[in-house]
mmCIF file of C-alpha atoms in Angstrom:
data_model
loop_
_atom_site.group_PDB
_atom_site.id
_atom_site.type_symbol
_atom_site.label_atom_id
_atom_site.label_comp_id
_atom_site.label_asym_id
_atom_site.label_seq_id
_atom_site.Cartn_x
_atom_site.Cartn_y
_atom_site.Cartn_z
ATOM 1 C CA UNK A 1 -19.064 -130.330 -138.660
ATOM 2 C CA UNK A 2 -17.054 -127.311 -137.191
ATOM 3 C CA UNK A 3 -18.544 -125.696 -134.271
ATOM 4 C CA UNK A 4 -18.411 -121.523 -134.607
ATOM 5 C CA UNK A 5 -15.950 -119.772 -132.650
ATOM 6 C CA UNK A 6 -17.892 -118.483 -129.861
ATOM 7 C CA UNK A 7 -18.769 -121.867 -128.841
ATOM 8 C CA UNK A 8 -15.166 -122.849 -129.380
ATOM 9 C CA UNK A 9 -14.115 -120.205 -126.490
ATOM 10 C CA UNK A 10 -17.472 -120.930 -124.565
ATOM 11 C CA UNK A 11 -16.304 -124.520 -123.808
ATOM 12 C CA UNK A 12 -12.308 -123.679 -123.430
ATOM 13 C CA UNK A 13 -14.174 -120.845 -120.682
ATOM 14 C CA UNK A 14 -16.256 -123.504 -118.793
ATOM 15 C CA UNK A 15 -13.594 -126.177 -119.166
ATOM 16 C CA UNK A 16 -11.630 -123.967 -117.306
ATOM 17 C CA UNK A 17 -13.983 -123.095 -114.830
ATOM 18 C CA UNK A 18 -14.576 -127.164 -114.079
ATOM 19 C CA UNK A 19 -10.591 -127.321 -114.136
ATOM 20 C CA UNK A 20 -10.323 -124.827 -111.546
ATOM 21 C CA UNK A 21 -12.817 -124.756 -109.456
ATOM 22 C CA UNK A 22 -14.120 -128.819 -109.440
ATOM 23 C CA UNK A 23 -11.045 -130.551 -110.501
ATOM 24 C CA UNK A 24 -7.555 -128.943 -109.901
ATOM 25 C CA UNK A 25 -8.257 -128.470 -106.086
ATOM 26 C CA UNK A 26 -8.696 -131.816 -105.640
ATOM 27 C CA UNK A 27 -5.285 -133.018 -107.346
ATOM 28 C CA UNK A 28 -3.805 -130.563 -105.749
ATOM 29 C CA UNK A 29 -5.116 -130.379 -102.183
ATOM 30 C CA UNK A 30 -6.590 -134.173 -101.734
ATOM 31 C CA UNK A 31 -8.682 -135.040 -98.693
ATOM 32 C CA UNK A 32 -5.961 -136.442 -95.979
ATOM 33 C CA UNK A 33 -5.560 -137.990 -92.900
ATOM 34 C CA UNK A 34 -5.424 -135.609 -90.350
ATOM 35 C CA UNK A 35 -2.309 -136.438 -87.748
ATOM 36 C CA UNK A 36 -3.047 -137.596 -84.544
ATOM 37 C CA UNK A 37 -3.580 -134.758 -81.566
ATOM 38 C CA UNK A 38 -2.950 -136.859 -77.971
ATOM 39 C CA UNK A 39 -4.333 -134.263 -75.882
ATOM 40 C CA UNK A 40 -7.600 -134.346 -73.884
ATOM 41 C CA UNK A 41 -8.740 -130.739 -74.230
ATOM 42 C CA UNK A 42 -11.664 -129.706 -76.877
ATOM 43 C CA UNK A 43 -9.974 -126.870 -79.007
ATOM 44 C CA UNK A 44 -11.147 -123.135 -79.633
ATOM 45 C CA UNK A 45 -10.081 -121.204 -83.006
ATOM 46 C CA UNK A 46 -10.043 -117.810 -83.097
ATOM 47 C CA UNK A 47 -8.609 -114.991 -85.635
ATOM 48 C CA UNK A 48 -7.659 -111.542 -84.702
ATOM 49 C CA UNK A 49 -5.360 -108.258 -86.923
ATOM 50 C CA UNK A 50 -3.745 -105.991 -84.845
ATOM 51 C CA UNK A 51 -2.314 -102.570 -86.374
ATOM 52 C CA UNK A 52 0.991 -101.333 -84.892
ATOM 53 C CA UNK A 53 1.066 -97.564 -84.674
ATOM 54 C CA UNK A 54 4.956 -97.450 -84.153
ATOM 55 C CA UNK A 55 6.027 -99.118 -87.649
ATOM 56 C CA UNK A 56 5.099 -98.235 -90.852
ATOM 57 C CA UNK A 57 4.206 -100.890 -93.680
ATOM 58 C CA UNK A 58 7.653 -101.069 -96.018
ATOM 59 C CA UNK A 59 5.765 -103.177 -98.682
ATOM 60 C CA UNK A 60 3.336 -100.812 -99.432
ATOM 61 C CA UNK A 61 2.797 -97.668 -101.375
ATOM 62 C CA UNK A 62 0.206 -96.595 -98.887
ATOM 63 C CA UNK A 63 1.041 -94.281 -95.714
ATOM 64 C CA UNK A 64 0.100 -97.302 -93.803
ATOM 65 C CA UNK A 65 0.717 -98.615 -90.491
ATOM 66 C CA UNK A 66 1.628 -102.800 -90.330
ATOM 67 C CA UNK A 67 -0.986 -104.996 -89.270
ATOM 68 C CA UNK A 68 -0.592 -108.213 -89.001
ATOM 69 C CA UNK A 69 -2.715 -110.924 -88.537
ATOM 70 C CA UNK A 70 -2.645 -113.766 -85.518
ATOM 71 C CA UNK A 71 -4.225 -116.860 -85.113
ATOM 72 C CA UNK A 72 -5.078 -118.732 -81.633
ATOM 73 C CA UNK A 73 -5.748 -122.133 -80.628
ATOM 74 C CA UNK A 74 -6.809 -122.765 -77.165
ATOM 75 C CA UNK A 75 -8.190 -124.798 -74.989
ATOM 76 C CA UNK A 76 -12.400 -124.888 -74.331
ATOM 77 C CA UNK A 77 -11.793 -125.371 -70.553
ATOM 78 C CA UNK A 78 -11.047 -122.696 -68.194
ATOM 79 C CA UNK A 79 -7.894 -122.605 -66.639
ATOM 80 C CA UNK A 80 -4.479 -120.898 -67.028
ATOM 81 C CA UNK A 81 -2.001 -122.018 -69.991
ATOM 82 C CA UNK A 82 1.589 -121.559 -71.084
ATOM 83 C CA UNK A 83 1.622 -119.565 -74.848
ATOM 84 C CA UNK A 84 3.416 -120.413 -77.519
ATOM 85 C CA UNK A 85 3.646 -117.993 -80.349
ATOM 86 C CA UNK A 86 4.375 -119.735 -84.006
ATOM 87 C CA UNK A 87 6.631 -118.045 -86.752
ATOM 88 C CA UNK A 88 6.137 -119.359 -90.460
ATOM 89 C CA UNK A 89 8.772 -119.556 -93.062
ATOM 90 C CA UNK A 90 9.507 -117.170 -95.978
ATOM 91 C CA UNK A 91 6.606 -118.199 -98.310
ATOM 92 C CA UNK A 92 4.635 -119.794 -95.511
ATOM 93 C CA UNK A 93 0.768 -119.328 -94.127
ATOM 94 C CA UNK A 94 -0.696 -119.306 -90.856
ATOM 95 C CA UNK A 95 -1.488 -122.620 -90.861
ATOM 96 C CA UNK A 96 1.263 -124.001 -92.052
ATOM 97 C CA UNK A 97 1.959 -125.993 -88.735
ATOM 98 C CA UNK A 98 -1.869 -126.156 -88.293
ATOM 99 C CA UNK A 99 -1.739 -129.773 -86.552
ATOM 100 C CA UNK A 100 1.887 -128.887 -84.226
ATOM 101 C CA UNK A 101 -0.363 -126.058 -83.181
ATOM 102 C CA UNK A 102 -3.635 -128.528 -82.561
ATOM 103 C CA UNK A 103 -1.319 -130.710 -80.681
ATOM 104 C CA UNK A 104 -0.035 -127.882 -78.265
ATOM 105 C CA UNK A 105 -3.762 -126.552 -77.600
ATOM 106 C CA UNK A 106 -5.330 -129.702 -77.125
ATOM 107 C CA UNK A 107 -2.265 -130.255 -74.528
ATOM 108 C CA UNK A 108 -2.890 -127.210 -72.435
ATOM 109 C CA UNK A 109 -1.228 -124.648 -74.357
ATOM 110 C CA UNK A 110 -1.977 -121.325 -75.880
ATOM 111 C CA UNK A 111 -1.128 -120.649 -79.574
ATOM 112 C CA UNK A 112 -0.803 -117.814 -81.404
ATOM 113 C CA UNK A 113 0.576 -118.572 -84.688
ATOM 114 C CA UNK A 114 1.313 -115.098 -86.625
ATOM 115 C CA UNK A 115 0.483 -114.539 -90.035
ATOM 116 C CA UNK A 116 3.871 -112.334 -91.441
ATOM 117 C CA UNK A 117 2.129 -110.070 -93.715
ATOM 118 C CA UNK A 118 3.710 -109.623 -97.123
ATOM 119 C CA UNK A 119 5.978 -112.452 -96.038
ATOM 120 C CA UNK A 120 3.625 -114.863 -96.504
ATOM 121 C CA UNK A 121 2.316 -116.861 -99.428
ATOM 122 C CA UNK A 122 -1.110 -114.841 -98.467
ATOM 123 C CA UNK A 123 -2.810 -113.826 -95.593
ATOM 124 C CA UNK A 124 -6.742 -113.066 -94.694
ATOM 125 C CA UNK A 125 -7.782 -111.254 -92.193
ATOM 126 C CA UNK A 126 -10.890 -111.453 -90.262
ATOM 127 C CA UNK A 127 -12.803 -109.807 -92.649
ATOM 128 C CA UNK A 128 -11.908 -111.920 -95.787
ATOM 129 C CA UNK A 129 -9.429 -109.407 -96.955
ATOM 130 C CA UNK A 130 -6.053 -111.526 -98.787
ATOM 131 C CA UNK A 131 -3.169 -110.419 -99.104
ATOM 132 C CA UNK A 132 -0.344 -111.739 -100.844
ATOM 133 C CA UNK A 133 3.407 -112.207 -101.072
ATOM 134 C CA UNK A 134 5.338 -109.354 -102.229
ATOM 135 C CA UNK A 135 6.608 -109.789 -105.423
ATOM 136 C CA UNK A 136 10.567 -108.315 -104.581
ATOM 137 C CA UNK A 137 10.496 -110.224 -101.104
ATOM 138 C CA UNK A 138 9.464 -113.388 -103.021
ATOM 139 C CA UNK A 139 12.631 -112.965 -105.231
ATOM 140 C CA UNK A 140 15.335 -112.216 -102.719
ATOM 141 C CA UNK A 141 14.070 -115.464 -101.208
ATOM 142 C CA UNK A 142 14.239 -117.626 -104.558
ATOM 143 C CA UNK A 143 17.903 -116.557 -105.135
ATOM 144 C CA UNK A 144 19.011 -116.650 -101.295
ATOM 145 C CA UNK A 145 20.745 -119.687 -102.369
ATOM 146 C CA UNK A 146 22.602 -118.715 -104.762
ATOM 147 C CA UNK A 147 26.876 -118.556 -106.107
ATOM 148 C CA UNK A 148 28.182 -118.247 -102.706
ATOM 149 C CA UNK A 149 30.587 -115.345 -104.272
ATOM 150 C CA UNK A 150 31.578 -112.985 -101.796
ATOM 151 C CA UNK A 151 29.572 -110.151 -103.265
ATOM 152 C CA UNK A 152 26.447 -112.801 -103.611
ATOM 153 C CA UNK A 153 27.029 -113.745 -99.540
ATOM 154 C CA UNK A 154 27.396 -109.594 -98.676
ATOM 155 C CA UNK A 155 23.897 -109.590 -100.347
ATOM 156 C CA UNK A 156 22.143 -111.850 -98.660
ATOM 157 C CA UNK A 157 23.313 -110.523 -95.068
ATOM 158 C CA UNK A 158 21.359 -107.248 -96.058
ATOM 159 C CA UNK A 159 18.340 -109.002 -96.904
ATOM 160 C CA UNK A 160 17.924 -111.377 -94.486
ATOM 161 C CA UNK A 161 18.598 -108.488 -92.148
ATOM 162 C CA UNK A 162 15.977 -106.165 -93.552
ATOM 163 C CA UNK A 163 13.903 -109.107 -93.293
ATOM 164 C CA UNK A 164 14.351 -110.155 -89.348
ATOM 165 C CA UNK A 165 13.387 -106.676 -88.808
ATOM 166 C CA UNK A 166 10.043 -106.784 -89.933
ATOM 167 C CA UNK A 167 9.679 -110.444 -88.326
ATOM 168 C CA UNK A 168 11.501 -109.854 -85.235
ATOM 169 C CA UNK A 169 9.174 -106.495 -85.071
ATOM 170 C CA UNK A 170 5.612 -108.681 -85.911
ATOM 171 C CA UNK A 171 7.154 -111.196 -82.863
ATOM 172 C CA UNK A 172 8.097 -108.782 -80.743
ATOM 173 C CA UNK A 173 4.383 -106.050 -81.239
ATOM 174 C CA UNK A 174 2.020 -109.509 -80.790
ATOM 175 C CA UNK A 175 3.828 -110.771 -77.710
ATOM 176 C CA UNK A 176 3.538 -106.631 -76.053
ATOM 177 C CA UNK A 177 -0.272 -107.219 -77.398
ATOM 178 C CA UNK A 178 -0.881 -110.170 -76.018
ATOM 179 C CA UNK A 179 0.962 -109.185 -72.264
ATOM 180 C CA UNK A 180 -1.252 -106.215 -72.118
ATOM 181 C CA UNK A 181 -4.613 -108.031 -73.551
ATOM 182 C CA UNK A 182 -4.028 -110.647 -70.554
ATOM 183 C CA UNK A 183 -3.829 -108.115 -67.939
ATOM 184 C CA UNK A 184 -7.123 -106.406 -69.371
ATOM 185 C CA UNK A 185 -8.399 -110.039 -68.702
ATOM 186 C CA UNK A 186 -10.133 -109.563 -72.449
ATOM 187 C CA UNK A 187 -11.516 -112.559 -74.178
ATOM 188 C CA UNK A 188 -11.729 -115.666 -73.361
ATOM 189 C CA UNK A 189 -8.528 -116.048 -74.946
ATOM 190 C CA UNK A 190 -6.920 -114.111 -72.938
ATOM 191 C CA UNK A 191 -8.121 -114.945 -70.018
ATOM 192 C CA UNK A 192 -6.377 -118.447 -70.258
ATOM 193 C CA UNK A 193 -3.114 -117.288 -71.028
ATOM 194 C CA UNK A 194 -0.280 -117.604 -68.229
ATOM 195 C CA UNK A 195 1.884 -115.023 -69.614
ATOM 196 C CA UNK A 196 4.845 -116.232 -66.880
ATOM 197 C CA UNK A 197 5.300 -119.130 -69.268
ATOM 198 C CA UNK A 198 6.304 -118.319 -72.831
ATOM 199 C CA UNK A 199 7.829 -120.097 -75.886
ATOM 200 C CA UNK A 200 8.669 -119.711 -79.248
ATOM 201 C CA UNK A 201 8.791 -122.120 -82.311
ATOM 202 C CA UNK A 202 9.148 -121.453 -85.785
ATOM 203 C CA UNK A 203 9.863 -122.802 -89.138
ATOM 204 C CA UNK A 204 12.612 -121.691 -91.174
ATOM 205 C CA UNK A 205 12.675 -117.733 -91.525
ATOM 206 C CA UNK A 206 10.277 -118.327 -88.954
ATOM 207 C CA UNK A 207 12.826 -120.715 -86.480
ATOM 208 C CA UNK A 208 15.170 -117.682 -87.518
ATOM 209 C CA UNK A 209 13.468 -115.308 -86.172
ATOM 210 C CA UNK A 210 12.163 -116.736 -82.634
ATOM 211 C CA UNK A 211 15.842 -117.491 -82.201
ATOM 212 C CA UNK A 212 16.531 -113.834 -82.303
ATOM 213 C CA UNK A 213 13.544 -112.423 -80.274
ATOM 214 C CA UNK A 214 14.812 -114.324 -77.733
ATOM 215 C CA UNK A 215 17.784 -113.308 -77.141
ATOM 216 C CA UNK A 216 15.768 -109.816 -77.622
ATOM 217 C CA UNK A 217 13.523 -110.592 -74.450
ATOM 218 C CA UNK A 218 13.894 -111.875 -70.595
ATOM 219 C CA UNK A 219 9.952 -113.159 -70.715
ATOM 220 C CA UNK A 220 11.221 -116.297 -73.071
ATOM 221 C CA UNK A 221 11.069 -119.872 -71.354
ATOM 222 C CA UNK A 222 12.034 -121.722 -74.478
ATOM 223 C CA UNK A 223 12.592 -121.802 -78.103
ATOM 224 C CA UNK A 224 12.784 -124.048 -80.749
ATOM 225 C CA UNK A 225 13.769 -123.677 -84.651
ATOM 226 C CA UNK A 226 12.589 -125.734 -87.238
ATOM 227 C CA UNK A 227 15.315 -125.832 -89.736
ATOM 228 C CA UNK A 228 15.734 -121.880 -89.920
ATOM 229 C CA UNK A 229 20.082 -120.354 -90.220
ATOM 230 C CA UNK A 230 19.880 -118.374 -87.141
ATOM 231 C CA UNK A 231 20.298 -114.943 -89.266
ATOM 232 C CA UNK A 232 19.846 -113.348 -86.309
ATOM 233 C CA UNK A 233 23.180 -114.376 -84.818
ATOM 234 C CA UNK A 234 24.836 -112.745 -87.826
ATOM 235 C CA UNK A 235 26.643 -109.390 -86.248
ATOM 236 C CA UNK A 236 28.337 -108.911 -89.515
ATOM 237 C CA UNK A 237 29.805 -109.419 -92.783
ATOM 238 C CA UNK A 238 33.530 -108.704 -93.012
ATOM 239 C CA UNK A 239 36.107 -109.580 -94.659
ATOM 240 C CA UNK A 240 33.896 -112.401 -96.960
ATOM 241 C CA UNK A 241 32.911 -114.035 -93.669
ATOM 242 C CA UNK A 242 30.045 -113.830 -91.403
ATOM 243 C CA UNK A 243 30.859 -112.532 -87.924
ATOM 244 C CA UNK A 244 28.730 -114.458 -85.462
ATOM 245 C CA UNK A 245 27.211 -113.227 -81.920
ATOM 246 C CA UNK A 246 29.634 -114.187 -78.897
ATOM 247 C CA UNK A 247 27.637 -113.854 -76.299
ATOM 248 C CA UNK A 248 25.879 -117.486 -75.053
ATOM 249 C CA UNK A 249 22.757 -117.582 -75.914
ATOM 250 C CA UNK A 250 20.915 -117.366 -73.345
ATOM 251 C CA UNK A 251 17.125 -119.616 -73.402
ATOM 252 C CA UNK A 252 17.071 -122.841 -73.662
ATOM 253 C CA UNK A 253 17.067 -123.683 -77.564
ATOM 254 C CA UNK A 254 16.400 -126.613 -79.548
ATOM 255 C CA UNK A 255 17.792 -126.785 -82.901
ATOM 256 C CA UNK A 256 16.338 -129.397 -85.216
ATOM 257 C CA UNK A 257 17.296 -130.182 -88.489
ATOM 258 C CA UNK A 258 17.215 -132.223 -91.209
ATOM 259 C CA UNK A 259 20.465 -134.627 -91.440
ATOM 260 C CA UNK A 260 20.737 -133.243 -95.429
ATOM 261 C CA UNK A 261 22.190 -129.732 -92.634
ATOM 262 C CA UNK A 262 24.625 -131.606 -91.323
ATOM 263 C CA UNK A 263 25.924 -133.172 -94.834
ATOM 264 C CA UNK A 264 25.800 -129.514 -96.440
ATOM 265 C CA UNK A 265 27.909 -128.006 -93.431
ATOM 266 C CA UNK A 266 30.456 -130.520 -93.918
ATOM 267 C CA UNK A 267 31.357 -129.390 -97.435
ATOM 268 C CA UNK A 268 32.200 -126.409 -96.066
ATOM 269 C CA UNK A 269 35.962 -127.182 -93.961
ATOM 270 C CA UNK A 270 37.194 -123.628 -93.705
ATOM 271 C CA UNK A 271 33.861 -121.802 -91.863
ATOM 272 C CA UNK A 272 31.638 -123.320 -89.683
ATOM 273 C CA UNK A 273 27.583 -123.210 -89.429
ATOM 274 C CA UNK A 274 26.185 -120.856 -87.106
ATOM 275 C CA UNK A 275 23.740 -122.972 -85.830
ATOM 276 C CA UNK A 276 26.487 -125.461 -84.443
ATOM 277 C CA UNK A 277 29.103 -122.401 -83.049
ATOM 278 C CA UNK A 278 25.299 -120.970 -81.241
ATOM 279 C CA UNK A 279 25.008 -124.502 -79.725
ATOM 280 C CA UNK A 280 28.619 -124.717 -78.979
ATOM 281 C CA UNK A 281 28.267 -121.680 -77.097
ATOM 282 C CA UNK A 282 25.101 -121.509 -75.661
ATOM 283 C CA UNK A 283 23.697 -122.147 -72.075
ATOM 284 C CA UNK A 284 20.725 -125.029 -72.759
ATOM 285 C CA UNK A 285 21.233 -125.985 -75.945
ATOM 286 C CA UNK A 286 19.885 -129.176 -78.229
ATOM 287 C CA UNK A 287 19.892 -130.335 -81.556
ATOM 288 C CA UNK A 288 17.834 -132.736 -82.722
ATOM 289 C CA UNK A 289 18.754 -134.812 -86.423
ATOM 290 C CA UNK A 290 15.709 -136.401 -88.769
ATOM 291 C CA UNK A 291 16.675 -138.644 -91.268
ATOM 292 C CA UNK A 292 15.430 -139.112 -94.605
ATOM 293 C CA UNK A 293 13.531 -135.786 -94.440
ATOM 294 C CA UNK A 294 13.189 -132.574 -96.291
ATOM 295 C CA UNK A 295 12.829 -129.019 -95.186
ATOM 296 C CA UNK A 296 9.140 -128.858 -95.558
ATOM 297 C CA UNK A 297 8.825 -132.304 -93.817
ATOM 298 C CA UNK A 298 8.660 -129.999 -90.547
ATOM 299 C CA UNK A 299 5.505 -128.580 -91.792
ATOM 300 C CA UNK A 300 1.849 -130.055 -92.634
ATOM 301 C CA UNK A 301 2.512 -129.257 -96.398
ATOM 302 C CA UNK A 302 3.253 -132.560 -97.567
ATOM 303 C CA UNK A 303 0.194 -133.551 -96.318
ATOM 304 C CA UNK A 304 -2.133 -130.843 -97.059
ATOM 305 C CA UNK A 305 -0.833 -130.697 -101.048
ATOM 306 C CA UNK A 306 1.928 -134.130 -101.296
ATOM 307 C CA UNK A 307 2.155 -132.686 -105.368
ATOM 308 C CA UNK A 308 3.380 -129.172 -104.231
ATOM 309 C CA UNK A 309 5.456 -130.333 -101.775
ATOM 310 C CA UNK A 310 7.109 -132.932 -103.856
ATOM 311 C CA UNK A 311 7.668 -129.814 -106.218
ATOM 312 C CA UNK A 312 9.218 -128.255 -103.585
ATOM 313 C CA UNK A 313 11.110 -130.699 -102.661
ATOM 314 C CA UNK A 314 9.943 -133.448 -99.581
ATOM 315 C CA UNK A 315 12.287 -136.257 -97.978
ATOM 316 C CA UNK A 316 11.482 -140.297 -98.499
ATOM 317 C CA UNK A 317 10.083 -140.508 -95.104
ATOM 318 C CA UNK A 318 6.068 -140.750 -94.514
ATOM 319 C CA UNK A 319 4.925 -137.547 -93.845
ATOM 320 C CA UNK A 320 2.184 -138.186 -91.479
ATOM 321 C CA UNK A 321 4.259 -139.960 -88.994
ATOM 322 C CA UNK A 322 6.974 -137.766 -90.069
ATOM 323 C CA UNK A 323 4.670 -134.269 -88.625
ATOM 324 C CA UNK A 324 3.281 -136.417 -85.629
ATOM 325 C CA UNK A 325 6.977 -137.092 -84.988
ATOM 326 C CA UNK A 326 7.670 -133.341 -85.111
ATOM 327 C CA UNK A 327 4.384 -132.460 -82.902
ATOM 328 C CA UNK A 328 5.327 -134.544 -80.022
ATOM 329 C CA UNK A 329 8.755 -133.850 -79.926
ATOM 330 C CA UNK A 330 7.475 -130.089 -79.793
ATOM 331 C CA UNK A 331 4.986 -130.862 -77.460
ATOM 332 C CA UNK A 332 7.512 -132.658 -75.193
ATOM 333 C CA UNK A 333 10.149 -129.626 -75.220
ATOM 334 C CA UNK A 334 7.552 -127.573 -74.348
ATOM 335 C CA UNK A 335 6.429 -129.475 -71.436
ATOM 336 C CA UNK A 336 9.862 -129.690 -70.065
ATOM 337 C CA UNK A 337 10.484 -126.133 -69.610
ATOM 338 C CA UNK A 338 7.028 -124.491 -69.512
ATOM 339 C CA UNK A 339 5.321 -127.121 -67.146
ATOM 340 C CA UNK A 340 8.246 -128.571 -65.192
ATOM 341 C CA UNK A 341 7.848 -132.100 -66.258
ATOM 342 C CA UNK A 342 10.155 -134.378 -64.575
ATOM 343 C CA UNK A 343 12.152 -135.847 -67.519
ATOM 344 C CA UNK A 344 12.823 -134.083 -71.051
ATOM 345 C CA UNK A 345 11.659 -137.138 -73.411
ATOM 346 C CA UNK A 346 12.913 -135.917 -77.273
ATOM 347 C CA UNK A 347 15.800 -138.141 -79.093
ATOM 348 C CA UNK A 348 18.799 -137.055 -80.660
ATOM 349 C CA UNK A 349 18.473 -138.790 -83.562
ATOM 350 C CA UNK A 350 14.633 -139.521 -85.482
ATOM 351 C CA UNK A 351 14.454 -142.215 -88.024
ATOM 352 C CA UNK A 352 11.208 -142.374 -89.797
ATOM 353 C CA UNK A 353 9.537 -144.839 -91.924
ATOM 354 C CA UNK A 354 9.572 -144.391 -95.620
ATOM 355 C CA UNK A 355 6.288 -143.915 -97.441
#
């Protein structure tokens, strides 16, 4: 017996409604174990979007100012903190290193993890509002990697510039924010923050661009990247090369990367990585090698959705211990140069288990 059309498209509609809403969430983002956070202080959340009046929004059709949205984590108790202010990568969320920054907090830290509008995959803001990637940004990105042609290398320098201006900008406005929010003694927040003690980590375009606001700044302690070029040590594209930055960088930096870097800089004999000529040159520098890793290993993806990820493209090493790794090794950096512990406590080299 044939059923009639509209019943046809009835159960292809709720079929698709179970799919999406009951079923595909689940495959794709399965309950997890959360990582481990060591610290003995009960964590606050809280979600703010600031509007800066000196920049207009370049990914909009509107006569808009940006806005941009910032996350804290902080710590319940009273009591005055270092902050840490988080930049995700190209594609990225807020959350993206949700547990790094639940590891910091819960360890006496302020962090403000900023939400790059446009930038990101998508961003809400405090009233529910989403807003998501820009379609042109999102395809610069996808073909970043592309011939390596002279003309295809001249290309990307523009981008990637135009893009650490907007980031560098976002960094830059929340950190001003913040500063004058703390002497206002607003929020609770705010209240907690030590703004004599300040670092930066990010992840990718993110570790990119906290490498270049602080050689922007003289309020920096310390700064890690996550696996980001350092496109803001670019000065220039001549002659089919990049011309790097002389001066020595200038805040302590730690560089970590996955060792699939160092194997893709070697195929390269005639021009060097500018990571490695910045920590050749710089005044506290550290690098820091994981093995059997991927890029997004250094973020809380491969836990959060292990089939995108693996899509993506995720390293044979367990991701849980892999992030945990990651958060203590941040968490110990930190520490070093924000709170004066004795002894800095990170490896050169991180081997982790396979999964």
């Amino acid at each position: 017996m044939r059923m009639k059309k509209r019943n046809i498209v009835l159960l292809i509609i709720v079929a698709f409604i179970v799919l999406s809403v009951f079923i595909i969430p689940k495959v794709l983002f399965p309950k997890y174990e959360a990582p481990k956070v060591t610290g003995k202080h009960e964590v606050c959340v809280t979600v703010d979007i600031w509007e800066d009046e000196t920049r207009k929004e370049i990914y909009s059709d509107e006569d808009e100012n940006r806005s941009v949205t910032v996350k804290f984590w902080y710590p319940k108790e009273e009591g005055s903190y270092p902050l840490v202010v988080f930049s995700h990568g190209a594609t990225g969320m807020i959350d993206s290193n949700y547990s790094t920054c639940m590891e910091l907090a819960s360890n006496g830290y302020v962090v403000a993890s900023i939400g790059h509008t446009y930038q990101a995959i998508v961003v809400e803001d405090v009233d529910g509002k989403k807003t998501f990637i820009d379609g042109e940004f999102c395809k610069q990105v996808m073909t970043d990697n592309g011939s390596d042609t002279p003309e295809h290398e001249r290309a990307v320098y523009e981008n990637s510039q135009k893009w650490m201006e907007v980031r560098t900008g976002d960094v830059n406005f929340v950190l001003d924010t913040i500063i004058e929010k703390c002497k206002a003694q607003e929020a609770d927040v705010f209240q907690r923050i030590n703004p004599d003690r300040i670092g930066l980590f990010g992840h990718s375009l993110g570790g990119a661009t906290v490498v270049a606001v602080g050689r922007q700044r003289d309020d920096i302690d310390a700064v890690i990247d996550l696996e980001g070029t350092m496109l803001g040590e670019y000065m220039g594209y001549e002659n089919d090369e990049y011309v790097f930055k002389h001066e020595s960088y200038p805040v302590p930096l730690l560089d970590v990367n996955s060792s699939t870097v160092y194997e893709e800089a070697s195929k390269y004999e005639d021009r060097e990585y500018v990571n490695f000529y910045v920590g050749r040159n710089a005044k506290d520098f550290h690098d820091v090698i994981f093995h059997d890793v991927s890029h997004l290993n250094f973020t809380d993806l491969p836990l959060v959705s292990p089939i995108i990820a693996k899509m993506l493209g995720t390293g044979d090493a367990d991701a849980k211990e892999c992030i945990e790794t990651v958060n203590d090794m941040v968490r110990q950096y930190f520490d070093y140069y924000l709170k004066d512990t004795e002894e800095l406590l990170i490896e050169e080299e991180y081997f982790i288990s396979s999964k």
